[in-house]
Amino acid sequence: MDTSGQVEKRTLDNPDEKRPAGAGEGKIISIGGMTFMHTTLQPGWKWSKDVKPIAKTDSCQAPHVGYVISGRLQGVMDDGTELDYGPGDFYSIPPGHDAWVVGNEPYVGLDVTGSAKWARPS
């Protein structure tokens, strides 16, 4: 993290990149030497349905560390470990997982590590 430079301010209205993934989208912003991904996933979104055709891997190979703003996300690791995250949860998820939105509310989260690989060909 670079904190010795100039003061910076960014907004989601002007991200560096918008990365669509089926019924979801990641907005990527780099600032202060770090990269963040604001992710909005609609009800019915599932990694294996919406991203797998893009990534061309059997499971998500992006590591994720982040925070859930709203909605619920569940998933399963390749080893069978179950995942369940909701508003206010911080998470760390290693590569090798599937995930999906639960319920009728969009999932909104802030990811600080997964943006380099998420919804990109491997």
Short mmCIF file of C-alpha atoms in Angstrom, two decimals:
data_model
loop_
_atom_site.label_atom_id
_atom_site.label_comp_id
_atom_site.label_asym_id
_atom_site.label_seq_id
_atom_site.Cartn_x
_atom_site.Cartn_y
_atom_site.Cartn_z
CA MET A 1 0.00 0.00 0.00
CA ASP A 2 1.37 3.39 -1.02
CA THR A 3 0.52 6.10 1.51
CA SER A 4 3.38 8.46 0.69
CA GLY A 5 1.88 9.91 -2.49
CA GLN A 6 -0.82 12.42 -3.17
CA VAL A 7 -4.30 12.50 -1.71
CA GLU A 8 -6.62 10.55 -4.02
CA LYS A 9 -10.36 10.16 -4.31
CA ARG A 10 -12.22 7.74 -6.58
CA THR A 11 -15.88 6.92 -7.13
CA LEU A 12 -17.74 3.85 -8.35
CA ASP A 13 -19.29 6.09 -11.02
CA ASN A 14 -15.90 6.09 -12.78
CA PRO A 15 -14.17 2.73 -12.20
CA ASP A 16 -10.97 1.68 -13.97
CA GLU A 17 -12.82 -1.32 -15.34
CA LYS A 18 -16.30 -2.87 -15.35
CA ARG A 19 -16.16 -6.64 -15.57
CA PRO A 20 -19.53 -8.29 -16.39
CA ALA A 21 -20.14 -11.88 -15.32
CA GLY A 22 -23.58 -13.10 -16.31
CA ALA A 23 -26.01 -11.76 -13.70
CA GLY A 24 -23.20 -9.93 -11.91
CA GLU A 25 -20.64 -7.20 -12.34
CA GLY A 26 -17.38 -6.18 -10.73
CA LYS A 27 -16.31 -2.53 -10.73
CA ILE A 28 -12.55 -2.30 -10.27
CA ILE A 29 -10.76 0.71 -8.84
CA SER A 30 -7.06 1.12 -8.11
CA ILE A 31 -6.10 3.74 -5.55
CA GLY A 32 -3.24 4.22 -3.10
CA GLY A 33 -1.34 1.28 -4.55
CA MET A 34 -4.25 -1.11 -3.90
CA THR A 35 -6.98 -2.55 -6.10
CA PHE A 36 -10.57 -2.96 -4.95
CA MET A 37 -13.51 -4.68 -6.62
CA HIS A 38 -17.06 -3.61 -5.78
CA THR A 39 -19.15 -6.63 -6.72
CA THR A 40 -22.90 -6.70 -7.36
CA LEU A 41 -24.39 -10.13 -8.00
CA GLN A 42 -28.09 -10.47 -8.80
CA PRO A 43 -30.40 -13.16 -7.37
CA GLY A 44 -29.81 -16.37 -9.31
CA TRP A 45 -26.12 -15.59 -9.94
CA LYS A 46 -23.84 -18.61 -9.54
CA TRP A 47 -20.11 -18.76 -10.27
CA SER A 48 -20.36 -22.13 -12.05
CA LYS A 49 -23.12 -20.76 -14.32
CA ASP A 50 -22.06 -17.13 -14.84
CA VAL A 51 -18.26 -17.11 -14.58
CA LYS A 52 -17.07 -20.66 -15.31
CA PRO A 53 -17.63 -20.20 -19.08
CA ILE A 54 -15.39 -17.10 -18.93
CA ALA A 55 -12.71 -18.48 -16.58
CA LYS A 56 -12.65 -21.93 -18.20
CA THR A 57 -11.76 -23.60 -14.88
CA ASP A 58 -13.79 -26.13 -12.87
CA SER A 59 -13.95 -23.81 -9.85
CA CYS A 60 -13.03 -20.21 -9.04
CA GLN A 61 -9.25 -19.92 -8.82
CA ALA A 62 -9.25 -16.35 -7.51
CA PRO A 63 -8.47 -15.81 -3.82
CA HIS A 64 -10.86 -13.40 -2.12
CA VAL A 65 -10.54 -11.23 0.98
CA GLY A 66 -13.33 -8.76 1.50
CA TYR A 67 -16.48 -7.50 3.18
CA VAL A 68 -20.20 -8.15 2.60
CA ILE A 69 -22.21 -4.93 2.33
CA SER A 70 -25.62 -6.52 1.68
CA GLY A 71 -27.24 -9.75 0.52
CA ARG A 72 -26.13 -13.34 1.12
CA LEU A 73 -23.58 -15.50 -0.61
CA GLN A 74 -23.17 -19.22 -0.05
CA GLY A 75 -20.72 -21.60 -1.61
CA VAL A 76 -18.63 -24.71 -1.33
CA MET A 77 -14.90 -25.30 -1.48
CA ASP A 78 -13.51 -28.05 -3.71
CA ASP A 79 -12.91 -30.09 -0.51
CA GLY A 80 -16.60 -29.82 0.49
CA THR A 81 -16.24 -27.04 3.10
CA GLU A 82 -19.42 -24.94 3.02
CA LEU A 83 -19.39 -21.13 2.89
CA ASP A 84 -22.09 -18.73 4.13
CA TYR A 85 -21.65 -14.95 4.27
CA GLY A 86 -24.04 -12.08 4.99
CA PRO A 87 -24.07 -8.36 5.77
CA GLY A 88 -21.25 -7.27 8.05
CA ASP A 89 -19.13 -10.39 7.47
CA PHE A 90 -15.47 -10.16 6.50
CA TYR A 91 -14.21 -13.14 4.52
CA SER A 92 -11.08 -14.87 3.28
CA ILE A 93 -11.70 -17.53 0.63
CA PRO A 94 -8.79 -19.40 -1.00
CA PRO A 95 -8.87 -20.55 -4.64
CA GLY A 96 -10.98 -23.61 -5.43
CA HIS A 97 -14.63 -22.78 -4.77
CA ASP A 98 -18.08 -22.22 -6.25
CA ALA A 99 -20.45 -19.57 -4.87
CA TRP A 100 -24.01 -18.36 -5.43
CA VAL A 101 -26.43 -15.65 -4.31
CA VAL A 102 -29.06 -16.78 -1.81
CA GLY A 103 -32.52 -15.20 -1.66
CA ASN A 104 -34.14 -12.36 -3.59
CA GLU A 105 -31.73 -9.57 -2.63
CA PRO A 106 -28.63 -8.77 -4.69
CA TYR A 107 -25.29 -9.53 -3.07
CA VAL A 108 -23.04 -6.47 -2.76
CA GLY A 109 -19.47 -6.82 -1.52
CA LEU A 110 -16.05 -5.21 -1.54
CA ASP A 111 -13.18 -7.52 -2.50
CA VAL A 112 -9.57 -6.45 -1.96
CA THR A 113 -7.70 -9.40 -3.49
CA GLY A 114 -9.71 -11.27 -6.10
CA SER A 115 -10.04 -8.68 -8.86
CA ALA A 116 -6.95 -9.74 -10.83
CA LYS A 117 -8.48 -13.14 -11.73
CA TRP A 118 -12.25 -12.77 -11.21
CA ALA A 119 -14.30 -13.26 -14.41
CA ARG A 120 -11.18 -13.55 -16.59
CA PRO A 121 -9.90 -16.47 -18.62
CA SER A 122 -7.32 -18.45 -16.67
#
